[in-house]
Coordinates of C-alpha atoms in Angstrom, one line a residue:
M1 CA 67.2 34.6 1.3
F2 CA 63.6 34.3 0.2
R3 CA 64.4 34.7 -3.6
T4 CA 67.1 32.5 -3.4
K5 CA 65.1 29.8 -2.1
S6 CA 62.1 30.5 -4.5
A7 CA 64.5 30.4 -7.3
Y8 CA 65.8 26.9 -6.1
W9 CA 62.3 25.6 -5.9
S10 CA 61.2 27.0 -9.0
V11 CA 64.1 25.5 -11.1
W12 CA 63.3 22.2 -9.4
L13 CA 59.3 22.2 -10.3
M14 CA 60.3 23.1 -14.2
V15 CA 62.8 20.0 -14.3
L16 CA 60.0 17.7 -12.7
M17 CA 57.3 19.5 -15.5
L18 CA 59.9 18.5 -17.9
A19 CA 60.7 15.0 -17.0
L20 CA 57.2 13.9 -16.0
P21 CA 56.0 13.1 -19.7
F22 CA 59.3 11.2 -20.2
A23 CA 58.5 8.9 -17.4
A24 CA 55.0 8.4 -18.3
G25 CA 56.0 7.7 -21.7
A26 CA 58.4 5.2 -20.8
Q27 CA 55.9 3.5 -18.6
E28 CA 53.5 3.0 -21.2
K29 CA 56.1 1.7 -23.6
E30 CA 57.0 -0.5 -21.1
K31 CA 53.3 -1.6 -20.8
K32 CA 52.9 -1.9 -24.5
D33 CA 56.2 -4.5 -25.0
K34 CA 55.1 -6.4 -22.1
G35 CA 51.5 -6.6 -23.7
E36 CA 53.1 -7.9 -27.0
K37 CA 55.4 -10.1 -25.3
E38 CA 52.4 -11.9 -23.7
K39 CA 49.9 -11.7 -26.3
K40 CA 50.2 -15.2 -28.3
V41 CA 49.4 -15.8 -32.0
Y42 CA 47.0 -18.8 -32.4
T43 CA 47.7 -20.9 -35.5
G44 CA 46.1 -24.0 -34.8
T45 CA 43.8 -26.1 -36.9
P46 CA 40.4 -24.6 -37.6
V47 CA 38.0 -27.6 -36.8
M48 CA 34.0 -26.6 -37.3
W49 CA 32.5 -30.1 -37.5
H50 CA 33.3 -33.6 -35.8
E51 CA 31.7 -36.8 -37.0
P52 CA 29.0 -37.4 -34.4
T53 CA 29.0 -41.2 -34.3
D54 CA 26.8 -40.9 -31.1
I55 CA 23.9 -38.9 -32.6
A56 CA 21.2 -41.3 -31.3
S57 CA 22.1 -41.0 -27.8
R58 CA 23.2 -37.7 -27.3
N59 CA 21.5 -35.8 -24.5
L60 CA 19.6 -32.7 -25.9
I61 CA 18.5 -31.6 -22.6
L62 CA 21.6 -30.8 -21.3
G63 CA 24.4 -30.1 -24.8
A64 CA 27.6 -30.1 -25.0
G65 CA 28.5 -29.0 -21.1
G66 CA 26.5 -32.2 -20.2
E67 CA 25.8 -32.5 -16.5
A68 CA 29.2 -31.4 -15.4
M69 CA 29.1 -28.0 -16.5
K70 CA 25.7 -26.9 -15.5
P71 CA 26.1 -23.4 -13.6
D72 CA 25.4 -23.6 -9.8
I73 CA 22.4 -20.7 -10.1
S74 CA 22.1 -21.1 -5.5
K75 CA 24.1 -17.7 -5.9
I76 CA 24.8 -15.5 -9.1
T77 CA 27.0 -12.8 -8.6
Y78 CA 26.6 -9.9 -10.8
I79 CA 30.3 -9.1 -12.2
E80 CA 29.4 -6.3 -14.9
D81 CA 27.1 -5.6 -17.9
K82 CA 28.2 -7.2 -21.3
T83 CA 27.3 -4.6 -23.9
G84 CA 26.5 -5.5 -27.6
G85 CA 24.1 -7.2 -29.7
Y86 CA 20.4 -7.0 -29.2
S87 CA 19.6 -8.5 -25.7
K88 CA 20.8 -7.4 -22.3
K89 CA 23.5 -9.6 -21.0
Y90 CA 25.4 -9.5 -17.6
R91 CA 29.2 -11.2 -16.8
V92 CA 28.0 -13.4 -13.8
R93 CA 29.7 -15.3 -11.2
D94 CA 27.8 -18.9 -10.2
A95 CA 27.8 -20.1 -6.2
K96 CA 31.0 -22.4 -7.4
G97 CA 33.1 -19.4 -8.9
K98 CA 32.4 -20.3 -12.5
E99 CA 31.9 -17.4 -15.2
W100 CA 29.0 -17.1 -17.4
I101 CA 27.2 -14.6 -19.7
A102 CA 23.7 -14.3 -18.6
K103 CA 21.5 -13.6 -21.7
L104 CA 18.1 -12.0 -21.1
G105 CA 14.9 -11.1 -23.1
K106 CA 13.0 -13.3 -25.8
E107 CA 16.4 -14.5 -27.7
S108 CA 17.0 -16.7 -25.1
Q109 CA 15.0 -19.8 -25.8
P110 CA 15.5 -19.9 -29.7
D111 CA 19.4 -19.4 -29.1
T112 CA 19.6 -22.4 -26.6
A113 CA 17.1 -24.5 -28.8
A114 CA 19.4 -23.6 -32.1
N115 CA 22.2 -24.4 -30.1
R116 CA 21.5 -27.8 -29.1
L117 CA 20.7 -28.8 -32.5
L118 CA 23.8 -27.9 -34.0
W119 CA 25.6 -29.7 -31.3
A120 CA 24.0 -32.8 -31.9
L121 CA 24.9 -32.8 -35.6
G122 CA 28.6 -32.3 -34.7
Y123 CA 29.0 -28.7 -34.8
E124 CA 31.0 -26.8 -32.6
T125 CA 29.0 -24.9 -30.3
E126 CA 28.9 -22.8 -26.9
I127 CA 28.3 -24.5 -23.8
A128 CA 25.1 -23.0 -22.6
Y129 CA 22.1 -23.4 -20.3
L130 CA 18.6 -22.1 -20.0
V131 CA 17.6 -21.5 -16.6
P132 CA 14.1 -21.1 -15.9
K133 CA 14.3 -18.8 -13.3
V134 CA 17.0 -17.0 -11.6
T135 CA 18.2 -14.5 -9.0
I136 CA 21.1 -12.6 -10.1
E137 CA 22.4 -10.6 -6.8
G138 CA 21.7 -6.9 -7.2
K139 CA 19.8 -7.1 -10.4
G140 CA 16.6 -8.6 -9.5
E141 CA 14.9 -11.9 -10.7
F142 CA 14.6 -13.1 -13.9
E143 CA 12.9 -15.8 -16.2
N144 CA 14.0 -17.7 -18.9
V145 CA 18.0 -17.0 -18.7
R146 CA 20.9 -18.5 -20.8
F147 CA 23.8 -19.0 -19.6
E148 CA 26.9 -19.3 -21.3
A149 CA 29.8 -20.4 -20.3
R150 CA 33.0 -19.3 -19.8
P151 CA 35.6 -21.4 -18.8
D152 CA 39.1 -19.9 -17.3
D153 CA 40.9 -22.5 -20.0
V154 CA 39.3 -20.9 -23.3
K155 CA 40.5 -18.1 -25.1
R156 CA 38.1 -16.1 -27.4
T157 CA 40.8 -15.3 -30.2
G158 CA 38.1 -13.1 -32.6
N159 CA 35.7 -13.6 -35.3
W160 CA 35.3 -15.8 -38.2
M161 CA 33.7 -14.4 -41.5
W162 CA 31.1 -16.2 -43.4
E163 CA 32.6 -15.0 -46.4
N164 CA 35.9 -16.0 -46.1
N165 CA 36.6 -19.1 -44.1
P166 CA 39.1 -22.2 -44.0
F167 CA 35.5 -24.2 -44.9
M168 CA 34.3 -22.3 -48.0
D169 CA 34.1 -25.7 -50.3
K170 CA 33.6 -27.9 -47.3
P171 CA 30.0 -30.2 -47.1
E172 CA 30.0 -28.8 -43.3
F173 CA 29.8 -25.2 -43.9
K174 CA 27.0 -26.2 -46.6
G175 CA 25.4 -27.7 -44.2
L176 CA 25.8 -25.2 -41.9
K177 CA 23.8 -22.6 -44.3
I178 CA 21.2 -24.7 -45.1
F179 CA 20.6 -25.3 -41.5
M180 CA 20.4 -21.3 -40.8
V181 CA 17.9 -21.3 -43.3
M182 CA 16.4 -24.2 -41.8
V183 CA 15.9 -22.3 -38.3
N184 CA 15.6 -19.1 -40.1
N185 CA 18.4 -17.3 -38.5
W186 CA 18.1 -13.6 -40.4
D187 CA 20.9 -12.3 -38.4
M188 CA 23.8 -14.0 -40.4
K189 CA 26.4 -11.5 -39.5
D190 CA 30.4 -11.8 -38.7
D191 CA 30.0 -10.6 -35.0
N192 CA 28.1 -13.6 -34.2
N193 CA 30.6 -15.8 -35.0
E194 CA 33.6 -16.7 -32.6
I195 CA 37.2 -18.5 -33.0
L196 CA 37.5 -20.6 -29.7
A197 CA 41.0 -21.6 -28.8
H198 CA 42.4 -23.6 -25.6
K199 CA 44.4 -21.4 -23.9
G200 CA 47.9 -21.2 -24.0
D201 CA 47.9 -23.8 -26.5
T202 CA 48.8 -21.7 -29.7
T203 CA 49.0 -24.9 -32.1
G204 CA 45.9 -26.8 -31.0
E205 CA 42.5 -26.8 -32.4
L206 CA 40.4 -23.7 -33.4
R207 CA 37.0 -24.1 -33.0
Y208 CA 34.7 -22.2 -35.4
I209 CA 30.8 -21.6 -33.8
I210 CA 28.2 -19.6 -34.1
S211 CA 28.0 -18.1 -30.4
D212 CA 24.7 -16.1 -31.2
L213 CA 21.6 -17.9 -32.6
G214 CA 18.8 -15.5 -30.9
A215 CA 17.4 -14.4 -33.8
T216 CA 16.1 -18.1 -34.9
F217 CA 12.5 -19.9 -34.8
G218 CA 10.7 -16.5 -36.1
K219 CA 10.6 -15.7 -39.8
T220 CA 13.1 -13.8 -42.4
G221 CA 12.6 -10.3 -43.6
G222 CA 13.2 -6.6 -43.5
F223 CA 13.7 -4.7 -40.2
F224 CA 10.0 -4.3 -39.5
S225 CA 8.7 -7.6 -41.1
R226 CA 11.2 -10.1 -39.5
S227 CA 11.0 -11.9 -36.2
R228 CA 12.5 -14.0 -33.6
N229 CA 11.2 -16.4 -31.3
D230 CA 7.7 -16.1 -33.0
I231 CA 6.2 -19.9 -33.0
P232 CA 3.2 -19.1 -35.4
D233 CA 5.7 -16.8 -38.2
Y234 CA 7.9 -20.2 -37.8
V235 CA 5.0 -22.5 -38.5
K236 CA 3.9 -20.9 -41.8
A237 CA 7.2 -19.3 -43.2
E238 CA 8.3 -20.7 -46.4
F239 CA 10.8 -22.8 -46.5
I240 CA 11.8 -23.8 -50.1
K241 CA 10.5 -22.2 -53.1
K242 CA 11.6 -24.2 -55.9
V243 CA 14.9 -26.2 -57.3
N244 CA 16.3 -25.5 -60.5
G245 CA 18.1 -28.1 -61.9
D246 CA 20.3 -29.3 -58.9
V247 CA 20.1 -25.8 -57.5
I248 CA 17.8 -25.0 -53.9
D249 CA 16.0 -21.7 -54.4
F250 CA 15.6 -21.1 -50.3
S251 CA 13.0 -18.7 -49.2
Y252 CA 15.1 -16.4 -47.4
S253 CA 15.0 -12.4 -47.0
G254 CA 17.5 -11.7 -44.2
K255 CA 21.0 -10.5 -44.1
N256 CA 23.6 -11.2 -46.1
Q257 CA 21.1 -13.2 -48.7
K258 CA 23.8 -14.0 -51.2
L259 CA 25.4 -16.9 -49.0
F260 CA 22.3 -19.3 -49.8
Q261 CA 23.1 -18.8 -53.3
G262 CA 24.0 -21.9 -55.0
L263 CA 23.6 -24.6 -52.4
T264 CA 22.6 -27.7 -54.4
V265 CA 20.5 -30.9 -53.8
A266 CA 24.0 -32.8 -52.6
D267 CA 24.6 -30.4 -50.1
A268 CA 21.3 -30.8 -48.8
R269 CA 21.8 -34.7 -49.0
W270 CA 24.5 -34.3 -46.7
L271 CA 22.9 -32.5 -44.0
V272 CA 19.5 -34.8 -44.4
N273 CA 21.7 -37.8 -43.2
L274 CA 22.9 -36.1 -40.3
L275 CA 19.1 -34.9 -39.6
T276 CA 17.3 -38.4 -39.9
R277 CA 19.4 -40.1 -37.4
L278 CA 18.2 -37.6 -34.7
T279 CA 14.9 -39.3 -33.1
D280 CA 11.8 -36.8 -32.8
D281 CA 12.2 -37.2 -28.7
Q282 CA 15.4 -35.5 -29.3
I283 CA 14.1 -33.1 -31.5
R284 CA 11.5 -32.3 -28.7
D285 CA 14.5 -32.5 -26.2
A286 CA 16.3 -29.5 -28.1
F287 CA 13.0 -27.3 -27.6
R288 CA 12.6 -28.7 -23.8
A289 CA 16.0 -27.5 -23.0
A290 CA 14.6 -23.7 -23.8
N291 CA 11.8 -24.2 -21.5
Y292 CA 9.4 -24.0 -24.4
S293 CA 5.8 -25.2 -23.1
A294 CA 4.4 -28.9 -24.1
E295 CA 2.9 -27.1 -26.7
E296 CA 5.1 -25.2 -28.1
V297 CA 7.5 -28.1 -28.2
E298 CA 5.4 -29.8 -30.3
Q299 CA 4.8 -27.1 -32.5
L300 CA 8.4 -26.1 -33.0
T301 CA 8.9 -30.1 -33.5
G302 CA 5.9 -30.4 -36.1
A303 CA 7.8 -27.3 -37.9
L304 CA 11.3 -28.5 -38.1
K305 CA 10.4 -31.8 -39.2
A306 CA 8.5 -30.7 -41.8
R307 CA 11.2 -28.9 -43.2
I308 CA 13.5 -32.2 -42.7
D309 CA 11.0 -33.9 -45.1
A310 CA 11.2 -31.4 -47.7
L311 CA 14.9 -31.6 -47.5
A312 CA 14.7 -35.5 -47.7
K313 CA 12.1 -35.3 -50.6
L314 CA 14.8 -33.4 -52.6
T315 CA 17.4 -35.8 -52.3

């Protein structure tokens, strides 16, 4: 009797073991099919820049998000670490339940200032704010933290490439490259670029932005010579080497140097027409928004204005 029962259960155990892989495979296929069904392909209109008819009235303290989008820092809850990049980052939730990427460290200030200036010129940007001091529950108290919004209705669809995008021959793209030299962004890699869409709207605007501008306002160069958020380096850095006919030879020694070849006086003129519509106070506000000291604000404003003037003289 005992042997009969043992044989019975042995058979069922073998059947169960043989069936498990098939069941797991079926579940995996069901999950995959569901994921493919839910995945949306975004094929909308690529947009990098809109004509900023209101440049003179743009608030560079608040930036693209204005007063309405500011984070409520009365309670910041840690969600998870955000991997990748030079800076330490956390995904967090503010007191109103909005999610943000909190960037710590020396990139936070230049990232915020460059973001404000690009937005003022009409470029699509992240919604971001610099908070001078904040406590992240379970992590500690930090200074100069950049809060980058993660709205529920925005889908991040992937990266765009510097050397292959819908704007290659557009003045706004050439102007963007010149602006990258103006702020000494030496980290010109595709990973820093994002395409944003309105979640669920597969045929609406696809917003092409530079998400990470932290490697700015220092000097370009190799691994050991480049810097970020280094005001003395930025102030004394060379901007334009010379002009060969109509082509500008910029002083740039960061990543992807070939991107800046062939930029012309006409390209610079397009950008200058925007830059010169900014007031000195607006430029100062871009640096004030990044919590630079009064002395640093003046140094950075003076250095950027000198570069604007140098471009204007060419045109």
